[in-house]
CSV table of N, CA, C and O in Angstrom, one decimal:
chain,number,residue,atom,x,y,z
A,144,GLU,N,201.1,85.5,-5.8
A,144,GLU,CA,201.2,86.5,-4.7
A,144,GLU,C,202.2,86.0,-3.7
A,144,GLU,O,202.2,84.8,-3.3
A,145,HIS,N,203.1,86.9,-3.3
A,145,HIS,CA,204.2,86.5,-2.3
A,145,HIS,C,203.6,86.4,-0.9
A,145,HIS,O,202.7,87.1,-0.5
A,146,ASP,N,204.3,85.5,-0.1
A,146,ASP,CA,204.0,85.3,1.3
A,146,ASP,C,204.8,86.4,2.0
A,146,ASP,O,206.0,86.3,2.1
A,147,VAL,N,204.2,87.4,2.5
A,147,VAL,CA,204.9,88.5,3.1
A,147,VAL,C,205.1,88.5,4.6
A,147,VAL,O,205.5,89.5,5.2
A,148,ARG,N,204.7,87.3,5.2
A,148,ARG,CA,204.9,87.2,6.6
A,148,ARG,C,206.4,87.4,7.0
A,148,ARG,O,207.3,87.0,6.2
A,149,PRO,N,206.7,88.1,8.1
A,149,PRO,CA,208.1,88.3,8.5
A,149,PRO,C,208.7,86.9,8.9
A,149,PRO,O,208.1,86.0,9.4
A,150,VAL,N,210.0,86.9,8.6
A,150,VAL,CA,210.8,85.6,8.9
A,150,VAL,C,210.7,85.3,10.3
A,150,VAL,O,210.8,84.1,10.7
A,151,GLU,N,210.6,86.3,11.2
A,151,GLU,CA,210.5,86.0,12.6
A,151,GLU,C,209.3,85.1,13.0
A,151,GLU,O,209.5,84.2,13.8
A,152,THR,N,208.2,85.3,12.3
A,152,THR,CA,207.0,84.5,12.5
A,152,THR,C,207.3,83.1,12.2
A,152,THR,O,206.9,82.1,12.9
A,153,ILE,N,207.9,82.9,11.0
A,153,ILE,CA,208.2,81.5,10.5
A,153,ILE,C,209.2,80.8,11.4
A,153,ILE,O,209.0,79.7,11.8
A,154,VAL,N,210.3,81.5,11.7
A,154,VAL,CA,211.3,80.9,12.5
A,154,VAL,C,210.8,80.6,13.9
A,154,VAL,O,211.2,79.5,14.5
A,155,GLU,N,210.0,81.4,14.5
A,155,GLU,CA,209.5,81.2,15.9
A,155,GLU,C,208.6,80.0,15.9
A,155,GLU,O,208.8,79.1,16.7
A,156,ALA,N,207.7,79.8,14.9
A,156,ALA,CA,206.9,78.6,14.8
A,156,ALA,C,207.7,77.4,14.6
A,156,ALA,O,207.4,76.3,15.2
A,157,ALA,N,208.7,77.5,13.7
A,157,ALA,CA,209.6,76.3,13.4
A,157,ALA,C,210.4,75.9,14.6
A,157,ALA,O,210.5,74.7,14.9
A,158,ALA,N,210.9,76.9,15.4
A,158,ALA,CA,211.7,76.6,16.6
A,158,ALA,C,210.8,75.9,17.6
A,158,ALA,O,211.3,75.0,18.3
A,159,ALA,N,209.6,76.4,17.8
A,159,ALA,CA,208.7,75.8,18.8
A,159,ALA,C,208.3,74.4,18.4
A,159,ALA,O,208.3,73.5,19.2
A,160,ALA,N,208.1,74.2,17.1
A,160,ALA,CA,207.7,72.8,16.6
A,160,ALA,C,208.8,71.8,16.7
A,160,ALA,O,208.6,70.7,17.0
A,161,SER,N,210.1,72.3,16.5
A,161,SER,CA,211.2,71.4,16.5
A,161,SER,C,211.9,71.3,17.8
A,161,SER,O,212.8,70.4,18.0
A,162,GLY,N,211.6,72.2,18.8
A,162,GLY,CA,212.2,72.2,20.1
A,162,GLY,C,213.6,72.7,20.0
A,162,GLY,O,214.4,72.5,20.9
A,163,LEU,N,213.9,73.5,19.0
A,163,LEU,CA,215.3,74.1,18.8
A,163,LEU,C,215.3,75.6,19.1
A,163,LEU,O,215.8,76.4,18.3
A,164,GLN,N,214.7,75.9,20.2
A,164,GLN,CA,214.6,77.4,20.6
A,164,GLN,C,216.0,78.0,20.6
A,164,GLN,O,216.1,79.2,20.3
A,165,GLY,N,217.0,77.3,21.0
A,165,GLY,CA,218.3,77.9,21.2
A,165,GLY,C,219.0,78.3,19.8
A,165,GLY,O,219.8,79.1,19.8
A,166,ALA,N,218.5,77.7,18.7
A,166,ALA,CA,219.0,78.0,17.4
A,166,ALA,C,218.3,79.1,16.7
A,166,ALA,O,218.7,79.5,15.7
A,167,LYS,N,217.2,79.6,17.4
A,167,LYS,CA,216.4,80.6,16.7
A,167,LYS,C,217.1,81.9,16.6
A,167,LYS,O,217.1,82.5,15.5
A,168,ALA,N,217.7,82.4,17.6
A,168,ALA,CA,218.4,83.7,17.6
A,168,ALA,C,219.5,83.8,16.5
A,168,ALA,O,219.6,84.7,15.7
A,169,PRO,N,220.4,82.8,16.5
A,169,PRO,CA,221.5,82.8,15.5
A,169,PRO,C,220.9,82.8,14.0
A,169,PRO,O,221.5,83.4,13.2
A,170,LEU,N,219.9,82.0,13.8
A,170,LEU,CA,219.3,81.9,12.5
A,170,LEU,C,218.7,83.3,12.1
A,170,LEU,O,218.9,83.8,11.0
A,171,LEU,N,218.0,83.9,13.0
A,171,LEU,CA,217.4,85.2,12.8
A,171,LEU,C,218.4,86.3,12.5
A,171,LEU,O,218.3,87.1,11.6
A,172,GLU,N,219.5,86.2,13.2
A,172,GLU,CA,220.7,87.1,13.0
A,172,GLU,C,221.2,86.9,11.6
A,172,GLU,O,221.5,87.9,10.8
A,173,ALA,N,221.4,85.6,11.2
A,173,ALA,CA,222.0,85.3,9.8
A,173,ALA,C,221.0,85.8,8.7
A,173,ALA,O,221.4,86.4,7.7
A,174,LEU,N,219.7,85.6,8.9
A,174,LEU,CA,218.7,86.0,7.9
A,174,LEU,C,218.8,87.5,7.8
A,174,LEU,O,218.7,88.1,6.7
A,175,ALA,N,218.9,88.3,8.9
A,175,ALA,CA,218.9,89.7,8.9
A,175,ALA,C,220.2,90.2,8.2
A,175,ALA,O,220.2,91.1,7.3
A,176,ARG,N,221.3,89.5,8.5
A,176,ARG,CA,222.6,89.9,7.9
A,176,ARG,C,222.6,89.7,6.4
A,176,ARG,O,223.2,90.5,5.6
A,177,HIS,N,221.8,88.7,5.9
A,177,HIS,CA,221.7,88.4,4.4
A,177,HIS,C,220.5,89.1,3.8
A,177,HIS,O,220.3,88.9,2.6
A,178,GLY,N,219.8,89.9,4.5
A,178,GLY,CA,218.7,90.7,4.0
A,178,GLY,C,217.4,89.9,3.7
A,178,GLY,O,216.6,90.3,2.9
A,179,VAL,N,217.3,88.8,4.4
A,179,VAL,CA,216.1,88.0,4.2
A,179,VAL,C,215.0,88.4,5.2
A,179,VAL,O,215.3,88.3,6.4
A,180,GLN,N,213.9,89.0,4.7
A,180,GLN,CA,213.0,89.6,5.6
A,180,GLN,C,211.6,89.0,5.6
A,180,GLN,O,210.8,89.1,6.5
A,181,ALA,N,211.3,88.3,4.5
A,181,ALA,CA,209.9,87.8,4.3
A,181,ALA,C,209.9,86.3,4.0
A,181,ALA,O,210.9,85.8,3.5
A,182,ALA,N,208.8,85.7,4.2
A,182,ALA,CA,208.6,84.2,4.0
A,182,ALA,C,208.9,83.8,2.6
A,182,ALA,O,209.5,82.8,2.3
A,183,TRP,N,208.5,84.6,1.6
A,183,TRP,CA,208.7,84.3,0.2
A,183,TRP,C,210.2,84.1,-0.1
A,183,TRP,O,210.6,83.3,-0.9
A,184,GLN,N,211.0,84.9,0.6
A,184,GLN,CA,212.5,84.8,0.4
A,184,GLN,C,213.0,83.5,0.9
A,184,GLN,O,213.9,82.8,0.3
A,185,LEU,N,212.5,83.0,2.0
A,185,LEU,CA,212.9,81.7,2.6
A,185,LEU,C,212.4,80.6,1.7
A,185,LEU,O,213.1,79.6,1.5
A,186,GLN,N,211.3,80.8,1.0
A,186,GLN,CA,210.8,79.7,0.1
A,186,GLN,C,211.7,79.5,-1.1
A,186,GLN,O,211.9,78.5,-1.6
A,187,LEU,N,212.4,80.6,-1.4
A,187,LEU,CA,213.3,80.5,-2.6
A,187,LEU,C,214.8,80.2,-2.2
A,187,LEU,O,215.6,80.1,-3.1
A,188,ALA,N,215.1,80.1,-0.9
A,188,ALA,CA,216.4,79.8,-0.5
A,188,ALA,C,216.9,78.4,-1.0
A,188,ALA,O,216.1,77.5,-0.8
A,189,ASP,N,218.1,78.4,-1.6
A,189,ASP,CA,218.6,77.1,-2.0
A,189,ASP,C,219.6,76.5,-1.0
A,189,ASP,O,219.8,77.1,0.0
A,190,PRO,N,220.1,75.3,-1.2
A,190,PRO,CA,221.0,74.7,-0.2
A,190,PRO,C,222.2,75.5,0.1
A,190,PRO,O,222.6,75.6,1.3
A,191,GLU,N,222.7,76.2,-0.9
A,191,GLU,CA,223.9,77.1,-0.6
A,191,GLU,C,223.5,78.3,0.4
A,191,GLU,O,224.3,78.7,1.2
A,192,ASP,N,222.3,78.8,0.2
A,192,ASP,CA,221.8,79.8,1.1
A,192,ASP,C,221.7,79.3,2.5
A,192,ASP,O,222.1,80.0,3.4
A,193,TRP,N,221.1,78.1,2.6
A,193,TRP,CA,220.9,77.5,4.0
A,193,TRP,C,222.3,77.3,4.6
A,193,TRP,O,222.5,77.4,5.8
A,194,GLN,N,223.3,76.9,3.8
A,194,GLN,CA,224.6,76.7,4.4
A,194,GLN,C,225.2,78.0,4.9
A,194,GLN,O,225.8,78.1,6.0
A,195,ALA,N,224.9,79.1,4.2
A,195,ALA,CA,225.4,80.4,4.6
A,195,ALA,C,224.6,80.8,5.9
A,195,ALA,O,225.2,81.5,6.8
A,196,PHE,N,223.4,80.4,6.1
A,196,PHE,CA,222.6,80.8,7.3
A,196,PHE,C,223.1,80.0,8.5
A,196,PHE,O,222.9,80.4,9.6
A,197,ASP,N,223.8,78.8,8.2
A,197,ASP,CA,224.4,78.0,9.3
A,197,ASP,C,223.4,77.5,10.3
A,197,ASP,O,223.6,77.6,11.5
A,198,ALA,N,222.2,77.1,9.8
A,198,ALA,CA,221.1,76.7,10.7
A,198,ALA,C,221.2,75.2,10.9
A,198,ALA,O,221.6,74.4,9.9
A,199,PRO,N,220.9,74.7,12.0
A,199,PRO,CA,220.8,73.2,12.2
A,199,PRO,C,219.8,72.6,11.3
A,199,PRO,O,218.8,73.2,10.9
A,200,ILE,N,220.1,71.4,10.8
A,200,ILE,CA,219.2,70.7,9.8
A,200,ILE,C,217.8,70.6,10.4
A,200,ILE,O,216.8,70.8,9.6
A,201,GLY,N,217.7,70.3,11.6
A,201,GLY,CA,216.3,70.1,12.2
A,201,GLY,C,215.5,71.4,12.1
A,201,GLY,O,214.3,71.4,11.8
A,202,LEU,N,216.1,72.5,12.4
A,202,LEU,CA,215.4,73.8,12.3
A,202,LEU,C,215.2,74.2,10.8
A,202,LEU,O,214.1,74.7,10.5
A,203,LYS,N,216.1,73.9,9.9
A,203,LYS,CA,215.9,74.1,8.5
A,203,LYS,C,214.7,73.3,8.0
A,203,LYS,O,213.8,73.9,7.3
A,204,ILE,N,214.6,72.1,8.4
A,204,ILE,CA,213.4,71.2,8.0
A,204,ILE,C,212.1,71.8,8.6
A,204,ILE,O,211.1,71.8,7.9
A,205,ALA,N,212.2,72.2,9.8
A,205,ALA,CA,211.0,72.8,10.5
A,205,ALA,C,210.5,74.0,9.8
A,205,ALA,O,209.3,74.3,9.7
A,206,VAL,N,211.5,74.9,9.4
A,206,VAL,CA,211.1,76.1,8.7
A,206,VAL,C,210.4,75.7,7.3
A,206,VAL,O,209.4,76.3,7.0
A,207,LYS,N,211.0,74.8,6.6
A,207,LYS,CA,210.4,74.4,5.4
A,207,LYS,C,209.0,73.8,5.6
A,207,LYS,O,208.1,74.0,4.8
A,208,ALA,N,208.8,73.0,6.6
A,208,ALA,CA,207.5,72.5,6.9
A,208,ALA,C,206.5,73.6,7.3
A,208,ALA,O,205.4,73.5,6.8
A,209,GLU,N,207.0,74.6,8.0
A,209,GLU,CA,206.1,75.7,8.3
A,209,GLU,C,205.7,76.5,7.0
A,209,GLU,O,204.5,76.9,6.9
A,210,LEU,N,206.6,76.7,6.1
A,210,LEU,CA,206.3,77.3,4.9
A,210,LEU,C,205.4,76.5,4.0
A,210,LEU,O,204.4,77.0,3.4
A,211,LEU,N,205.6,75.2,4.0
A,211,LEU,CA,204.7,74.3,3.3
A,211,LEU,C,203.3,74.3,3.9
A,211,LEU,O,202.3,74.3,3.2
A,212,LYS,N,203.2,74.3,5.2
A,212,LYS,CA,201.9,74.3,5.9
A,212,LYS,C,201.1,75.5,5.5
A,212,LYS,O,199.9,75.4,5.2
A,213,ALA,N,201.8,76.6,5.5
A,213,ALA,CA,201.1,77.9,5.1
A,213,ALA,C,200.6,77.8,3.6
A,213,ALA,O,199.5,78.3,3.3
A,214,THR,N,201.4,77.2,2.8
A,214,THR,CA,201.1,77.1,1.4
A,214,THR,C,199.9,76.2,1.2
A,214,THR,O,198.9,76.5,0.5
A,215,ILE,N,199.8,75.1,1.9
A,215,ILE,CA,198.7,74.2,1.8
A,215,ILE,C,197.4,74.9,2.4
A,215,ILE,O,196.4,74.8,1.8
A,216,ASP,N,197.6,75.5,3.5
A,216,ASP,CA,196.4,76.2,4.2
A,216,ASP,C,195.8,77.3,3.3
A,216,ASP,O,194.7,77.5,3.3
A,217,GLN,N,196.7,77.9,2.5
A,217,GLN,CA,196.2,79.0,1.6
A,217,GLN,C,195.8,78.6,0.2
A,217,GLN,O,195.4,79.4,-0.6
A,218,GLY,N,196.0,77.3,0.0
A,218,GLY,CA,195.8,76.8,-1.4
A,218,GLY,C,194.3,76.6,-1.7
A,218,GLY,O,193.4,77.2,-1.1
A,219,VAL,N,194.1,75.7,-2.6
A,219,VAL,CA,192.7,75.3,-3.1
A,219,VAL,C,192.0,74.6,-2.0
A,219,VAL,O,192.5,73.8,-1.3
A,220,PRO,N,190.7,75.0,-1.8
A,220,PRO,CA,189.9,74.3,-0.7
A,220,PRO,C,189.8,72.8,-1.1
A,220,PRO,O,189.6,72.5,-2.2
A,221,MET,N,190.0,72.0,-0.1
A,221,MET,CA,189.9,70.6,-0.3
A,221,MET,C,188.8,69.9,0.5
A,221,MET,O,188.5,70.4,1.6
A,222,SER,N,188.2,68.9,-0.1
A,222,SER,CA,187.2,68.1,0.7
A,222,SER,C,187.9,67.3,1.8
A,222,SER,O,189.1,67.1,1.7
A,223,GLU,N,187.2,66.9,2.8
A,223,GLU,CA,187.7,66.1,3.9
A,223,GLU,C,188.3,64.8,3.3
A,223,GLU,O,189.4,64.4,3.8
A,224,LEU,N,187.7,64.2,2.4
A,224,LEU,CA,188.2,62.9,1.8
A,224,LEU,C,189.6,63.2,1.2
A,224,LEU,O,190.5,62.4,1.4
A,225,LEU,N,189.7,64.2,0.4
A,225,LEU,CA,191.0,64.5,-0.2
A,225,LEU,C,192.1,64.8,0.9
A,225,LEU,O,193.2,64.4,0.8
A,226,ARG,N,191.7,65.6,1.9
A,226,ARG,CA,192.6,65.9,3.0
A,226,ARG,C,193.1,64.6,3.6
A,226,ARG,O,194.3,64.4,3.9
A,227,HIS,N,192.2,63.6,3.8
A,227,HIS,CA,192.6,62.3,4.4
A,227,HIS,C,193.5,61.6,3.5
A,227,HIS,O,194.5,61.0,3.9
A,228,PHE,N,193.1,61.6,2.2
A,228,PHE,CA,194.0,60.8,1.2
A,228,PHE,C,195.4,61.4,1.2
A,228,PHE,O,196.3,60.6,1.1
A,229,LEU,N,195.5,62.7,1.3
A,229,LEU,CA,196.9,63.3,1.3
A,229,LEU,C,197.5,63.3,2.7
A,229,LEU,O,198.6,63.8,2.8
A,230,LEU,N,196.9,62.7,3.6
A,230,LEU,CA,197.4,62.6,5.0
A,230,LEU,C,197.6,64.0,5.6
A,230,LEU,O,198.6,64.2,6.4
A,231,LEU,N,196.7,64.9,5.3
A,231,LEU,CA,196.8,66.3,5.9
A,231,LEU,C,195.9,66.3,7.1
A,231,LEU,O,194.8,65.7,7.1
A,232,PRO,N,196.2,67.2,8.0
A,232,PRO,CA,195.3,67.4,9.2
A,232,PRO,C,193.9,67.9,8.7
A,232,PRO,O,193.9,68.6,7.6
A,233,ALA,N,192.9,67.6,9.4
A,233,ALA,CA,191.6,68.2,9.1
A,233,ALA,C,191.6,69.7,9.2
A,233,ALA,O,192.5,70.3,9.7
A,234,ALA,N,190.6,70.3,8.7
A,234,ALA,CA,190.5,71.8,8.8
A,234,ALA,C,190.6,72.3,10.2
A,234,ALA,O,191.1,73.4,10.4
A,235,ASP,N,190.2,71.5,11.2
A,235,ASP,CA,190.3,72.0,12.6
A,235,ASP,C,191.6,71.6,13.2
A,235,ASP,O,191.9,71.8,14.4
A,236,GLY,N,192.6,71.0,12.4
A,236,GLY,CA,193.9,70.7,12.9
A,236,GLY,C,194.0,69.3,13.5
A,236,GLY,O,195.1,68.9,13.8
A,237,THR,N,193.0,68.5,13.6
A,237,THR,CA,193.1,67.1,14.1
A,237,THR,C,193.8,66.3,13.1
A,237,THR,O,193.7,66.5,11.9
A,238,PRO,N,194.5,65.2,13.5
A,238,PRO,CA,195.2,64.4,12.6
A,238,PRO,C,194.3,63.6,11.7
A,238,PRO,O,193.1,63.4,12.0
A,239,PRO,N,194.8,63.2,10.5
A,239,PRO,CA,193.9,62.5,9.5
A,239,PRO,C,193.5,61.2,10.1
A,239,PRO,O,194.2,60.5,10.8
A,240,LYS,N,192.3,60.8,9.7
A,240,LYS,CA,191.7,59.5,10.1
A,240,LYS,C,191.9,58.5,9.0
A,240,LYS,O,192.1,58.9,7.8
A,241,ARG,N,191.7,57.3,9.3
A,241,ARG,CA,191.8,56.3,8.2
A,241,ARG,C,190.6,56.4,7.2
A,241,ARG,O,189.5,56.8,7.6
A,242,LEU,N,190.9,56.2,6.0
A,242,LEU,CA,189.8,56.2,5.0
A,242,LEU,C,188.8,55.1,5.3
A,242,LEU,O,189.2,54.0,5.7
A,243,ARG,N,187.6,55.4,4.9
A,243,ARG,CA,186.5,54.4,5.2
A,243,ARG,C,186.6,53.2,4.2
A,243,ARG,O,186.1,52.2,4.5
A,244,SER,N,187.1,53.4,3.0
A,244,SER,CA,187.1,52.4,2.0
A,244,SER,C,188.4,52.4,1.2
A,244,SER,O,189.1,53.5,1.1
A,245,ILE,N,188.7,51.3,0.6
A,245,ILE,CA,189.8,51.3,-0.3
A,245,ILE,C,189.3,51.6,-1.7
A,245,ILE,O,188.4,50.9,-2.2
A,246,ALA,N,189.8,52.6,-2.3
A,246,ALA,CA,189.4,52.9,-3.7
A,246,ALA,C,190.6,53.0,-4.6
A,246,ALA,O,191.4,53.9,-4.6
A,247,ALA,N,190.8,51.9,-5.3
A,247,ALA,CA,192.0,51.8,-6.2
A,247,ALA,C,191.5,51.4,-7.6
A,247,ALA,O,191.7,50.2,-7.9
A,248,PRO,N,190.9,52.2,-8.3
A,248,PRO,CA,190.4,51.8,-9.6
A,248,PRO,C,191.4,51.3,-10.6
A,248,PRO,O,191.2,50.5,-11.5
A,249,PHE,N,192.7,51.7,-10.4
A,249,PHE,CA,193.7,51.3,-11.3
A,249,PHE,C,194.1,49.8,-11.1
A,249,PHE,O,194.7,49.2,-11.9
A,250,LEU,N,193.6,49.2,-10.0
A,250,LEU,CA,193.9,47.8,-9.7
A,250,LEU,C,192.8,46.9,-10.3
A,250,LEU,O,193.0,45.7,-10.4
A,251,SER,N,191.7,47.4,-10.7
A,251,SER,CA,190.6,46.6,-11.2
A,251,SER,C,190.7,46.4,-12.7
A,251,SER,O,191.5,46.9,-13.4
């Protein structure tokens, strides 16, 4: 199933997270000029596409992080232990805590 969120939503969140608010409008104009309207299209953009969008690397990375965050949030439900192991924020958004024990069965 495609992520149909508008690119404006993704770029706004990415610009806020990266502190690159000034680069938001030019990127949105480039996306509109190239017919990119939904998040799923951004997910499929390759390096040449990003070069055509002429976005700063920091904003590009923030957009990719925002797309990945949504993918993780909509994915398979995870236990808290698995979220910690993957260094993902808790379900309530708090940063991951240290694991309580070392479990490395491959070392034994």
